[in-house]
Amino acid sequence: MKKALFLLTVFFLSINTLTAQNWEKFKYEDLQFIAYYPSKPERTVQKVNTAVGELDMHMIMYSPASGDDNAVYSVIRSDYPEEQFKDADEDYNATVLDGAVSGAVSNVQGKLVYDNVVTFNGYPGRSFKISMQGGFIYINAYLVENSMFITQVICLSDKDKNKSIQRFLNSFEIIKTK
């Protein structure tokens, strides 16, 4: 009986491992990035009013119906006017990224858990976590010339620190198509 139970446990663990490995690579040449998602994401564009005018926010998002540790996996790209970054230096870029962090916290009425300054492929960025009612948002924001790339995963409180969070965030790559 113990041997049958052991084999059954190994079988179910194998199925979970195989299921976890079936993520798909999605390449968006026009948005210049690649990311792996658990399933096919939806692509939308929203107009957003900002201090520098109206911007297009391109969102590539997957929201599992059920059976996943996370509620949302998304990559967002917004392009700022080039002239806004014509003479940008490290301090200016840090100010823009500070705005992204504080805006994200404010938008969900959350609390900043951590905020780390990072560099991604030579570009300035931030890696931060927000605690909000019922869950957490993990965000990486990268400033690539005049474009902001944001990768994020939203999880419920009881699913915090699951392996799929970093798997998604680490799958993101910037591609140059020019």
CSV table of N, CA and C in Angstrom, one decimal:
chain,number,residue,atom,x,y,z
A,1,MET,N,0.8,-1.2,0.0
A,1,MET,CA,0.0,0.0,0.0
A,1,MET,C,0.9,1.3,0.0
A,2,LYS,N,2.0,1.2,0.8
A,2,LYS,CA,2.8,2.4,0.9
A,2,LYS,C,3.5,2.6,-0.5
A,3,LYS,N,3.9,1.6,-1.1
A,3,LYS,CA,4.5,1.7,-2.5
A,3,LYS,C,3.5,2.3,-3.5
A,4,ALA,N,2.3,1.9,-3.4
A,4,ALA,CA,1.3,2.4,-4.3
A,4,ALA,C,1.1,3.9,-4.1
A,5,LEU,N,1.0,4.3,-2.8
A,5,LEU,CA,0.9,5.7,-2.4
A,5,LEU,C,2.0,6.5,-2.9
A,6,PHE,N,3.3,6.0,-2.7
A,6,PHE,CA,4.5,6.6,-3.1
A,6,PHE,C,4.4,6.9,-4.7
A,7,LEU,N,4.1,5.8,-5.4
A,7,LEU,CA,4.0,5.9,-6.9
A,7,LEU,C,3.0,7.0,-7.3
A,8,LEU,N,1.9,7.0,-6.6
A,8,LEU,CA,0.8,7.9,-7.0
A,8,LEU,C,1.3,9.4,-6.7
A,9,THR,N,2.0,9.6,-5.6
A,9,THR,CA,2.5,10.9,-5.3
A,9,THR,C,3.6,11.3,-6.3
A,10,VAL,N,4.5,10.4,-6.7
A,10,VAL,CA,5.5,10.7,-7.7
A,10,VAL,C,4.8,11.1,-9.1
A,11,PHE,N,3.7,10.3,-9.4
A,11,PHE,CA,3.0,10.6,-10.6
A,11,PHE,C,2.4,12.0,-10.6
A,12,PHE,N,1.7,12.4,-9.5
A,12,PHE,CA,1.1,13.7,-9.5
A,12,PHE,C,2.2,14.8,-9.5
A,13,LEU,N,3.3,14.6,-8.8
A,13,LEU,CA,4.4,15.6,-8.8
A,13,LEU,C,4.9,15.7,-10.2
A,14,SER,N,5.0,14.6,-11.0
A,14,SER,CA,5.5,14.7,-12.3
A,14,SER,C,4.6,15.4,-13.2
A,15,ILE,N,3.3,15.3,-13.0
A,15,ILE,CA,2.3,16.0,-13.8
A,15,ILE,C,2.4,17.5,-13.5
A,16,ASN,N,2.5,17.9,-12.3
A,16,ASN,CA,2.7,19.3,-11.9
A,16,ASN,C,3.9,19.8,-12.5
A,17,THR,N,5.0,19.1,-12.5
A,17,THR,CA,6.3,19.6,-13.1
A,17,THR,C,6.1,19.8,-14.6
A,18,LEU,N,5.5,18.8,-15.3
A,18,LEU,CA,5.3,18.9,-16.7
A,18,LEU,C,4.4,20.1,-17.0
A,19,THR,N,3.4,20.3,-16.3
A,19,THR,CA,2.5,21.4,-16.5
A,19,THR,C,3.2,22.7,-16.3
A,20,ALA,N,4.1,22.8,-15.3
A,20,ALA,CA,4.8,24.0,-15.0
A,20,ALA,C,5.8,24.4,-16.1
A,21,GLN,N,6.2,23.4,-16.8
A,21,GLN,CA,7.2,23.6,-17.9
A,21,GLN,C,6.6,24.0,-19.2
A,22,ASN,N,5.3,24.0,-19.3
A,22,ASN,CA,4.7,24.3,-20.6
A,22,ASN,C,4.5,25.8,-20.9
A,23,TRP,N,5.2,26.6,-20.4
A,23,TRP,CA,5.1,28.1,-20.7
A,23,TRP,C,5.5,28.3,-22.1
A,24,GLU,N,4.8,29.3,-22.7
A,24,GLU,CA,5.1,29.6,-24.1
A,24,GLU,C,5.8,31.0,-24.3
A,25,LYS,N,6.7,31.0,-25.3
A,25,LYS,CA,7.5,32.2,-25.6
A,25,LYS,C,6.6,33.0,-26.5
A,26,PHE,N,6.5,34.3,-26.2
A,26,PHE,CA,5.8,35.3,-27.0
A,26,PHE,C,6.7,36.4,-27.4
A,27,LYS,N,6.8,36.7,-28.7
A,27,LYS,CA,7.8,37.7,-29.2
A,27,LYS,C,6.9,38.8,-29.8
A,28,TYR,N,7.2,40.0,-29.4
A,28,TYR,CA,6.5,41.2,-29.9
A,28,TYR,C,7.5,42.1,-30.5
A,29,GLU,N,7.8,41.9,-31.8
A,29,GLU,CA,8.8,42.7,-32.5
A,29,GLU,C,8.5,44.2,-32.5
A,30,ASP,N,7.3,44.5,-32.7
A,30,ASP,CA,6.9,46.0,-32.7
A,30,ASP,C,7.0,46.6,-31.3
A,31,LEU,N,6.9,45.9,-30.3
A,31,LEU,CA,7.1,46.4,-28.9
A,31,LEU,C,8.5,46.1,-28.4
A,32,GLN,N,9.3,45.3,-29.1
A,32,GLN,CA,10.7,45.0,-28.9
A,32,GLN,C,10.9,44.3,-27.6
A,33,PHE,N,10.1,43.2,-27.4
A,33,PHE,CA,10.4,42.4,-26.2
A,33,PHE,C,9.9,41.0,-26.4
A,34,ILE,N,10.4,40.1,-25.6
A,34,ILE,CA,10.1,38.7,-25.5
A,34,ILE,C,9.8,38.4,-24.1
A,35,ALA,N,8.8,37.5,-23.8
A,35,ALA,CA,8.5,37.1,-22.5
A,35,ALA,C,7.8,35.7,-22.6
A,36,TYR,N,8.0,34.9,-21.6
A,36,TYR,CA,7.3,33.6,-21.5
A,36,TYR,C,6.1,33.7,-20.6
A,37,TYR,N,4.9,33.3,-21.1
A,37,TYR,CA,3.7,33.3,-20.3
A,37,TYR,C,3.2,31.9,-20.1
A,38,PRO,N,2.4,31.6,-19.1
A,38,PRO,CA,1.8,30.3,-18.9
A,38,PRO,C,0.8,29.9,-20.0
A,39,SER,N,0.2,30.9,-20.6
A,39,SER,CA,-0.7,30.7,-21.7
A,39,SER,C,-0.8,31.9,-22.5
A,40,LYS,N,-1.5,31.9,-23.6
A,40,LYS,CA,-1.5,33.0,-24.6
A,40,LYS,C,-2.1,34.3,-23.9
A,41,PRO,N,-1.4,35.4,-23.9
A,41,PRO,CA,-1.8,36.6,-23.3
A,41,PRO,C,-2.7,37.4,-24.3
A,42,GLU,N,-3.4,38.4,-23.7
A,42,GLU,CA,-4.2,39.3,-24.6
A,42,GLU,C,-3.4,40.6,-24.7
A,43,ARG,N,-3.6,41.2,-25.9
A,43,ARG,CA,-2.9,42.5,-26.2
A,43,ARG,C,-4.0,43.6,-26.3
A,44,THR,N,-3.7,44.6,-25.5
A,44,THR,CA,-4.6,45.8,-25.6
A,44,THR,C,-3.8,47.1,-25.6
A,45,VAL,N,-4.4,48.2,-25.9
A,45,VAL,CA,-3.8,49.5,-25.9
A,45,VAL,C,-4.7,50.4,-25.2
A,46,GLN,N,-4.2,51.2,-24.3
A,46,GLN,CA,-5.1,52.2,-23.6
A,46,GLN,C,-4.4,53.6,-23.7
A,47,LYS,N,-5.2,54.6,-23.9
A,47,LYS,CA,-4.7,56.0,-23.9
A,47,LYS,C,-4.6,56.4,-22.5
A,48,VAL,N,-3.5,57.0,-22.1
A,48,VAL,CA,-3.3,57.4,-20.7
A,48,VAL,C,-2.9,58.9,-20.7
A,49,ASN,N,-3.6,59.7,-19.9
A,49,ASN,CA,-3.2,61.1,-19.7
A,49,ASN,C,-2.1,61.2,-18.7
A,50,THR,N,-1.0,61.9,-19.1
A,50,THR,CA,0.2,62.1,-18.2
A,50,THR,C,0.6,63.5,-18.2
A,51,ALA,N,1.5,63.8,-17.4
A,51,ALA,CA,2.0,65.2,-17.3
A,51,ALA,C,2.7,65.7,-18.6
A,52,VAL,N,3.1,64.7,-19.5
A,52,VAL,CA,3.7,65.0,-20.8
A,52,VAL,C,2.8,64.8,-21.9
A,53,GLY,N,1.5,64.6,-21.6
A,53,GLY,CA,0.5,64.5,-22.7
A,53,GLY,C,0.0,63.0,-22.7
A,54,GLU,N,-0.9,62.7,-23.7
A,54,GLU,CA,-1.5,61.4,-23.8
A,54,GLU,C,-0.5,60.4,-24.4
A,55,LEU,N,-0.4,59.3,-23.7
A,55,LEU,CA,0.5,58.2,-24.1
A,55,LEU,C,-0.3,56.9,-24.4
A,56,ASP,N,0.3,56.1,-25.3
A,56,ASP,CA,-0.3,54.8,-25.5
A,56,ASP,C,0.4,53.8,-24.6
A,57,MET,N,-0.5,53.1,-23.8
A,57,MET,CA,0.0,52.1,-22.9
A,57,MET,C,-0.3,50.7,-23.5
A,58,HIS,N,0.7,50.0,-24.0
A,58,HIS,CA,0.5,48.7,-24.7
A,58,HIS,C,0.6,47.7,-23.6
A,59,MET,N,-0.4,46.9,-23.4
A,59,MET,CA,-0.4,45.9,-22.4
A,59,MET,C,-0.6,44.5,-23.0
A,60,ILE,N,0.3,43.6,-22.6
A,60,ILE,CA,0.3,42.2,-23.0
A,60,ILE,C,0.1,41.4,-21.7
A,61,MET,N,-1.2,40.9,-21.5
A,61,MET,CA,-1.6,40.4,-20.2
A,61,MET,C,-2.2,39.0,-20.3
A,62,TYR,N,-1.9,38.2,-19.3
A,62,TYR,CA,-2.6,36.9,-19.1
A,62,TYR,C,-3.1,36.9,-17.7
A,63,SER,N,-4.4,36.6,-17.6
A,63,SER,CA,-5.1,36.4,-16.3
A,63,SER,C,-5.7,35.0,-16.3
A,64,PRO,N,-5.1,34.1,-15.6
A,64,PRO,CA,-5.6,32.8,-15.5
A,64,PRO,C,-7.0,32.7,-14.9
A,65,ALA,N,-7.9,31.9,-15.4
A,65,ALA,CA,-9.2,31.7,-14.8
A,65,ALA,C,-9.1,31.0,-13.5
A,66,SER,N,-8.3,30.0,-13.4
A,66,SER,CA,-8.1,29.3,-12.1
A,66,SER,C,-6.9,28.4,-12.2
A,67,GLY,N,-6.6,27.8,-11.1
A,67,GLY,CA,-5.5,26.8,-11.1
A,67,GLY,C,-4.1,27.3,-11.3
A,68,ASP,N,-3.9,28.6,-11.0
A,68,ASP,CA,-2.6,29.2,-11.1
A,68,ASP,C,-2.3,29.9,-9.8
A,69,ASP,N,-1.0,30.0,-9.5
A,69,ASP,CA,-0.6,30.7,-8.3
A,69,ASP,C,-0.8,32.2,-8.3
A,70,ASN,N,-0.9,32.7,-9.5
A,70,ASN,CA,-1.0,34.2,-9.7
A,70,ASN,C,-2.2,34.6,-10.5
A,71,ALA,N,-2.6,35.8,-10.2
A,71,ALA,CA,-3.9,36.4,-10.9
A,71,ALA,C,-3.6,37.0,-12.2
A,72,VAL,N,-2.4,37.6,-12.3
A,72,VAL,CA,-2.1,38.4,-13.5
A,72,VAL,C,-0.6,38.3,-13.8
A,73,TYR,N,-0.2,38.1,-15.1
A,73,TYR,CA,1.1,38.2,-15.6
A,73,TYR,C,1.0,39.3,-16.7
A,74,SER,N,1.9,40.3,-16.7
A,74,SER,CA,1.8,41.3,-17.7
A,74,SER,C,3.1,42.0,-18.0
A,75,VAL,N,3.2,42.5,-19.3
A,75,VAL,CA,4.2,43.4,-19.7
A,75,VAL,C,3.5,44.6,-20.3
A,76,ILE,N,4.0,45.8,-19.9
A,76,ILE,CA,3.4,47.0,-20.3
A,76,ILE,C,4.6,47.9,-20.9
A,77,ARG,N,4.3,48.5,-22.1
A,77,ARG,CA,5.2,49.4,-22.7
A,77,ARG,C,4.5,50.7,-23.0
A,78,SER,N,5.2,51.8,-22.6
A,78,SER,CA,4.7,53.1,-22.9
A,78,SER,C,5.9,53.9,-23.4
A,79,ASP,N,5.7,54.7,-24.5
A,79,ASP,CA,6.7,55.5,-25.1
A,79,ASP,C,6.5,57.0,-24.8
A,80,TYR,N,7.5,57.6,-24.2
A,80,TYR,CA,7.4,59.0,-23.9
A,80,TYR,C,7.9,59.8,-25.1
A,81,PRO,N,7.6,61.1,-25.2
A,81,PRO,CA,8.1,61.9,-26.3
A,81,PRO,C,9.7,61.9,-26.2
A,82,GLU,N,10.3,61.7,-27.4
A,82,GLU,CA,11.8,61.6,-27.4
A,82,GLU,C,12.4,62.8,-26.8
A,83,GLU,N,11.8,64.0,-27.1
A,83,GLU,CA,12.5,65.3,-26.6
A,83,GLU,C,12.5,65.3,-25.1
A,84,GLN,N,11.6,64.6,-24.4
A,84,GLN,CA,11.6,64.6,-23.0
A,84,GLN,C,12.9,63.9,-22.4
A,85,PHE,N,13.6,63.1,-23.2
A,85,PHE,CA,14.8,62.4,-22.8
A,85,PHE,C,16.0,62.8,-23.5
A,86,LYS,N,15.9,63.9,-24.3
A,86,LYS,CA,17.0,64.4,-25.1
A,86,LYS,C,18.3,64.6,-24.3
A,87,ASP,N,18.2,65.2,-23.1
A,87,ASP,CA,19.4,65.5,-22.3
A,87,ASP,C,19.3,64.8,-21.0
A,88,ALA,N,18.6,63.6,-21.0
A,88,ALA,CA,18.4,62.9,-19.7
A,88,ALA,C,19.7,62.4,-19.1
A,89,ASP,N,19.9,62.5,-17.8
A,89,ASP,CA,21.0,62.0,-17.1
A,89,ASP,C,20.5,61.0,-16.1
A,90,GLU,N,21.5,60.5,-15.3
A,90,GLU,CA,21.1,59.5,-14.3
A,90,GLU,C,20.0,60.0,-13.3
A,91,ASP,N,20.2,61.3,-12.8
A,91,ASP,CA,19.2,61.9,-11.9
A,91,ASP,C,17.8,62.0,-12.5
A,92,TYR,N,17.8,62.4,-13.8
A,92,TYR,CA,16.5,62.5,-14.5
A,92,TYR,C,15.8,61.2,-14.6
A,93,ASN,N,16.6,60.2,-15.0
A,93,ASN,CA,16.0,58.8,-15.2
A,93,ASN,C,15.6,58.3,-13.8
A,94,ALA,N,16.3,58.6,-12.8
A,94,ALA,CA,15.9,58.1,-11.4
A,94,ALA,C,14.6,58.8,-11.0
A,95,THR,N,14.4,60.1,-11.4
A,95,THR,CA,13.2,60.8,-11.1
A,95,THR,C,12.0,60.2,-11.8
A,96,VAL,N,12.2,59.8,-13.1
A,96,VAL,CA,11.1,59.2,-13.8
A,96,VAL,C,10.8,57.8,-13.2
A,97,LEU,N,11.8,57.0,-12.8
A,97,LEU,CA,11.5,55.7,-12.2
A,97,LEU,C,10.9,55.9,-10.8
A,98,ASP,N,11.3,56.9,-10.1
A,98,ASP,CA,10.6,57.2,-8.8
A,98,ASP,C,9.1,57.4,-9.0
A,99,GLY,N,8.8,58.2,-10.1
A,99,GLY,CA,7.4,58.4,-10.4
A,99,GLY,C,6.6,57.2,-10.7
A,100,ALA,N,7.3,56.2,-11.4
A,100,ALA,CA,6.7,55.0,-11.8
A,100,ALA,C,6.4,54.2,-10.5
A,101,VAL,N,7.3,54.2,-9.5
A,101,VAL,CA,7.1,53.4,-8.3
A,101,VAL,C,6.0,54.1,-7.5
A,102,SER,N,6.0,55.4,-7.3
A,102,SER,CA,5.0,56.0,-6.5
A,102,SER,C,3.7,56.0,-7.1
A,103,GLY,N,3.6,56.1,-8.5
A,103,GLY,CA,2.3,56.0,-9.2
A,103,GLY,C,1.7,54.6,-9.0
A,104,ALA,N,2.5,53.6,-9.1
A,104,ALA,CA,2.0,52.2,-8.9
A,104,ALA,C,1.4,52.0,-7.5
A,105,VAL,N,2.2,52.5,-6.5
A,105,VAL,CA,1.7,52.3,-5.2
A,105,VAL,C,0.4,53.1,-4.9
A,106,SER,N,0.4,54.3,-5.5
A,106,SER,CA,-0.8,55.1,-5.3
A,106,SER,C,-2.0,54.5,-6.1
A,107,ASN,N,-1.8,54.0,-7.3
A,107,ASN,CA,-2.9,53.5,-8.1
A,107,ASN,C,-3.6,52.3,-7.4
A,108,VAL,N,-2.9,51.5,-6.6
A,108,VAL,CA,-3.6,50.4,-5.9
A,108,VAL,C,-3.8,50.6,-4.4
A,109,GLN,N,-3.5,51.9,-4.0
A,109,GLN,CA,-3.6,52.2,-2.6
A,109,GLN,C,-2.9,51.2,-1.7
A,110,GLY,N,-1.7,50.9,-2.2
A,110,GLY,CA,-0.9,49.9,-1.5
A,110,GLY,C,0.2,50.5,-0.6
A,111,LYS,N,1.1,49.6,-0.2
A,111,LYS,CA,2.2,49.9,0.7
A,111,LYS,C,3.5,49.3,0.0
A,112,LEU,N,4.5,50.1,-0.1
A,112,LEU,CA,5.7,49.7,-0.7
A,112,LEU,C,6.5,48.7,0.2
A,113,VAL,N,6.7,47.5,-0.2
A,113,VAL,CA,7.4,46.5,0.6
A,113,VAL,C,8.9,46.6,0.5
A,114,TYR,N,9.4,46.7,-0.8
A,114,TYR,CA,10.8,47.0,-1.1
A,114,TYR,C,10.9,47.7,-2.4
A,115,ASP,N,12.0,48.4,-2.6
A,115,ASP,CA,12.3,49.1,-3.9
A,115,ASP,C,13.8,49.1,-4.1
A,116,ASN,N,14.2,48.3,-5.1
A,116,ASN,CA,15.6,48.2,-5.4
A,116,ASN,C,16.0,48.8,-6.7
A,117,VAL,N,17.1,49.6,-6.7
A,117,VAL,CA,17.6,50.1,-7.9
A,117,VAL,C,18.3,49.0,-8.7
A,118,VAL,N,18.0,48.8,-10.0
A,118,VAL,CA,18.6,47.8,-10.8
A,118,VAL,C,19.0,48.3,-12.1
A,119,THR,N,19.9,47.5,-12.8
A,119,THR,CA,20.3,47.8,-14.1
A,119,THR,C,19.9,46.6,-14.9
A,120,PHE,N,19.3,46.8,-16.1
A,120,PHE,CA,18.9,45.7,-17.0
A,120,PHE,C,19.5,45.9,-18.4
A,121,ASN,N,20.4,45.1,-18.8
A,121,ASN,CA,21.0,45.3,-20.1
A,121,ASN,C,21.6,46.7,-20.3
A,122,GLY,N,22.1,47.2,-19.2
A,122,GLY,CA,22.7,48.6,-19.2
A,122,GLY,C,21.7,49.7,-19.0
A,123,TYR,N,20.4,49.4,-18.9
A,123,TYR,CA,19.4,50.4,-18.7
A,123,TYR,C,19.0,50.5,-17.3
A,124,PRO,N,18.7,51.7,-16.8
A,124,PRO,CA,18.2,51.9,-15.4
A,124,PRO,C,16.9,51.3,-15.2
A,125,GLY,N,16.7,50.8,-13.9
A,125,GLY,CA,15.4,50.2,-13.6
A,125,GLY,C,15.2,50.1,-12.1
A,126,ARG,N,14.0,49.6,-11.8
A,126,ARG,CA,13.6,49.4,-10.4
A,126,ARG,C,12.9,48.0,-10.3
A,127,SER,N,13.2,47.4,-9.2
A,127,SER,CA,12.5,46.1,-8.9
A,127,SER,C,11.8,46.4,-7.6
A,128,PHE,N,10.5,46.3,-7.5
A,128,PHE,CA,9.8,46.6,-6.3
A,128,PHE,C,8.6,45.7,-6.1
A,129,LYS,N,8.1,45.7,-4.8
A,129,LYS,CA,7.0,44.9,-4.4
A,129,LYS,C,6.0,45.8,-3.7
A,130,ILE,N,4.7,45.6,-4.0
A,130,ILE,CA,3.7,46.4,-3.3
A,130,ILE,C,2.7,45.4,-2.6
A,131,SER,N,2.4,45.8,-1.4
A,131,SER,CA,1.4,45.0,-0.7
A,131,SER,C,0.1,45.8,-0.9
A,132,MET,N,-0.9,45.0,-1.2
A,132,MET,CA,-2.2,45.7,-1.4
A,132,MET,C,-3.3,44.8,-0.8
A,133,GLN,N,-4.5,45.2,-0.7
A,133,GLN,CA,-5.5,44.4,0.0
A,133,GLN,C,-5.7,43.1,-0.8
A,134,GLY,N,-5.4,42.0,0.0
A,134,GLY,CA,-5.6,40.7,-0.6
A,134,GLY,C,-4.4,40.1,-1.3
A,135,GLY,N,-3.4,40.9,-1.5
A,135,GLY,CA,-2.2,40.3,-2.3
A,135,GLY,C,-1.0,41.2,-2.4
A,136,PHE,N,-0.2,40.9,-3.4
A,136,PHE,CA,1.0,41.6,-3.7
A,136,PHE,C,1.2,41.8,-5.2
A,137,ILE,N,1.9,42.8,-5.5
A,137,ILE,CA,2.3,43.1,-6.9
A,137,ILE,C,3.8,43.1,-7.0
A,138,TYR,N,4.4,42.3,-7.8
A,138,TYR,CA,5.8,42.3,-8.1
A,138,TYR,C,6.0,43.1,-9.4
A,139,ILE,N,6.9,44.1,-9.4
A,139,ILE,CA,7.1,44.9,-10.6
A,139,ILE,C,8.6,45.1,-10.9
A,140,ASN,N,8.9,45.0,-12.1
A,140,ASN,CA,10.2,45.4,-12.6
A,140,ASN,C,9.9,46.5,-13.6
A,141,ALA,N,10.5,47.7,-13.5
A,141,ALA,CA,10.3,48.8,-14.4
A,141,ALA,C,11.7,49.2,-15.0
A,142,TYR,N,11.8,49.2,-16.3
A,142,TYR,CA,13.0,49.6,-17.0
A,142,TYR,C,12.8,50.7,-17.9
A,143,LEU,N,13.7,51.7,-17.9
A,143,LEU,CA,13.7,52.8,-18.8
A,143,LEU,C,14.7,52.6,-19.9
A,144,VAL,N,14.2,52.4,-21.1
A,144,VAL,CA,15.0,52.1,-22.2
A,144,VAL,C,14.9,53.3,-23.2
A,145,GLU,N,15.9,54.2,-23.1
A,145,GLU,CA,15.8,55.5,-23.8
A,145,GLU,C,14.5,56.2,-23.5
A,146,ASN,N,13.6,56.4,-24.4
A,146,ASN,CA,12.3,57.1,-24.0
A,146,ASN,C,11.1,56.1,-23.8
A,147,SER,N,11.4,54.9,-23.6
A,147,SER,CA,10.4,53.9,-23.4
A,147,SER,C,10.4,53.3,-22.0
A,148,MET,N,9.3,53.1,-21.4
A,148,MET,CA,9.2,52.4,-20.1
A,148,MET,C,8.6,51.0,-20.3
A,149,PHE,N,9.3,50.0,-19.9
A,149,PHE,CA,8.9,48.6,-19.9
A,149,PHE,C,8.6,48.3,-18.4
A,150,ILE,N,7.4,47.7,-18.2
A,150,ILE,CA,7.0,47.3,-16.9
A,150,ILE,C,6.6,45.8,-17.0
A,151,THR,N,7.2,45.0,-16.2
A,151,THR,CA,6.8,43.6,-16.0
A,151,THR,C,6.2,43.5,-14.7
A,152,GLN,N,5.0,42.8,-14.6
A,152,GLN,CA,4.4,42.6,-13.3
A,152,GLN,C,3.7,41.3,-13.1
A,153,VAL,N,3.6,40.9,-11.9
A,153,VAL,CA,2.9,39.7,-11.5
A,153,VAL,C,2.1,40.1,-10.3
A,154,ILE,N,0.8,39.7,-10.3
A,154,ILE,CA,-0.1,39.9,-9.1
A,154,ILE,C,-0.4,38.6,-8.5
A,155,CYS,N,-0.2,38.4,-7.2
A,155,CYS,CA,-0.6,37.2,-6.6
A,155,CYS,C,-1.4,37.5,-5.3
A,156,LEU,N,-2.1,36.5,-4.9
A,156,LEU,CA,-2.9,36.5,-3.7
A,156,LEU,C,-1.9,36.4,-2.5
A,157,SER,N,-2.3,36.9,-1.3
A,157,SER,CA,-1.5,36.9,-0.2
A,157,SER,C,-0.9,35.5,0.2
A,158,ASP,N,-1.8,34.5,0.0
A,158,ASP,CA,-1.4,33.1,0.4
A,158,ASP,C,-0.5,32.4,-0.7
A,159,LYS,N,-0.3,33.1,-1.8
A,159,LYS,CA,0.6,32.6,-2.9
A,159,LYS,C,1.8,33.4,-3.0
A,160,ASP,N,2.1,34.2,-2.0
A,160,ASP,CA,3.3,35.1,-2.1
A,160,ASP,C,4.6,34.3,-2.2
A,161,LYS,N,5.5,34.8,-3.0
A,161,LYS,CA,6.8,34.2,-3.2
A,161,LYS,C,6.8,32.9,-4.0
A,162,ASN,N,5.7,32.6,-4.7
A,162,ASN,CA,5.7,31.4,-5.5
A,162,ASN,C,6.7,31.4,-6.7
A,163,LYS,N,7.1,30.3,-7.2
A,163,LYS,CA,8.2,30.2,-8.2
A,163,LYS,C,7.8,30.9,-9.5
A,164,SER,N,6.5,30.9,-9.8
A,164,SER,CA,6.1,31.5,-11.1
A,164,SER,C,6.3,33.0,-11.2
A,165,ILE,N,6.4,33.6,-10.1
A,165,ILE,CA,6.6,35.1,-10.1
A,165,ILE,C,8.0,35.4,-10.7
A,166,GLN,N,9.0,34.8,-10.2
A,166,GLN,CA,10.4,35.1,-10.7
A,166,GLN,C,10.6,34.5,-12.1
A,167,ARG,N,9.9,33.4,-12.3
A,167,ARG,CA,10.0,32.7,-13.6
A,167,ARG,C,9.5,33.7,-14.7
A,168,PHE,N,8.4,34.3,-14.5
A,168,PHE,CA,7.9,35.3,-15.5
A,168,PHE,C,8.7,36.5,-15.5
A,169,LEU,N,9.0,37.1,-14.4
A,169,LEU,CA,9.8,38.4,-14.4
A,169,LEU,C,11.2,38.1,-15.1
A,170,ASN,N,11.8,37.0,-14.8
A,170,ASN,CA,13.1,36.7,-15.4
A,170,ASN,C,13.1,36.3,-16.9
A,171,SER,N,11.9,36.0,-17.4
A,171,SER,CA,11.8,35.6,-18.8
A,171,SER,C,11.8,36.8,-19.7
A,172,PHE,N,11.6,38.0,-19.2
A,172,PHE,CA,11.5,39.2,-20.0
A,172,PHE,C,12.9,39.5,-20.7
A,173,GLU,N,12.9,39.8,-21.9
A,173,GLU,CA,14.1,40.2,-22.7
A,173,GLU,C,13.7,41.4,-23.6
A,174,ILE,N,14.5,42.3,-23.7
A,174,ILE,CA,14.4,43.4,-24.7
A,174,ILE,C,15.1,43.0,-26.0
A,175,ILE,N,14.4,43.2,-27.1
A,175,ILE,CA,15.0,43.0,-28.4
A,175,ILE,C,15.1,44.2,-29.2
A,176,LYS,N,16.1,44.4,-29.9
A,176,LYS,CA,16.2,45.6,-30.8
A,176,LYS,C,15.9,45.2,-32.2
A,177,THR,N,15.0,45.9,-32.8
A,177,THR,CA,14.5,45.6,-34.1
A,177,THR,C,14.8,46.7,-35.1
A,178,LYS,N,15.5,47.7,-34.7
A,178,LYS,CA,15.8,48.9,-35.6
A,178,LYS,C,17.1,48.6,-36.3
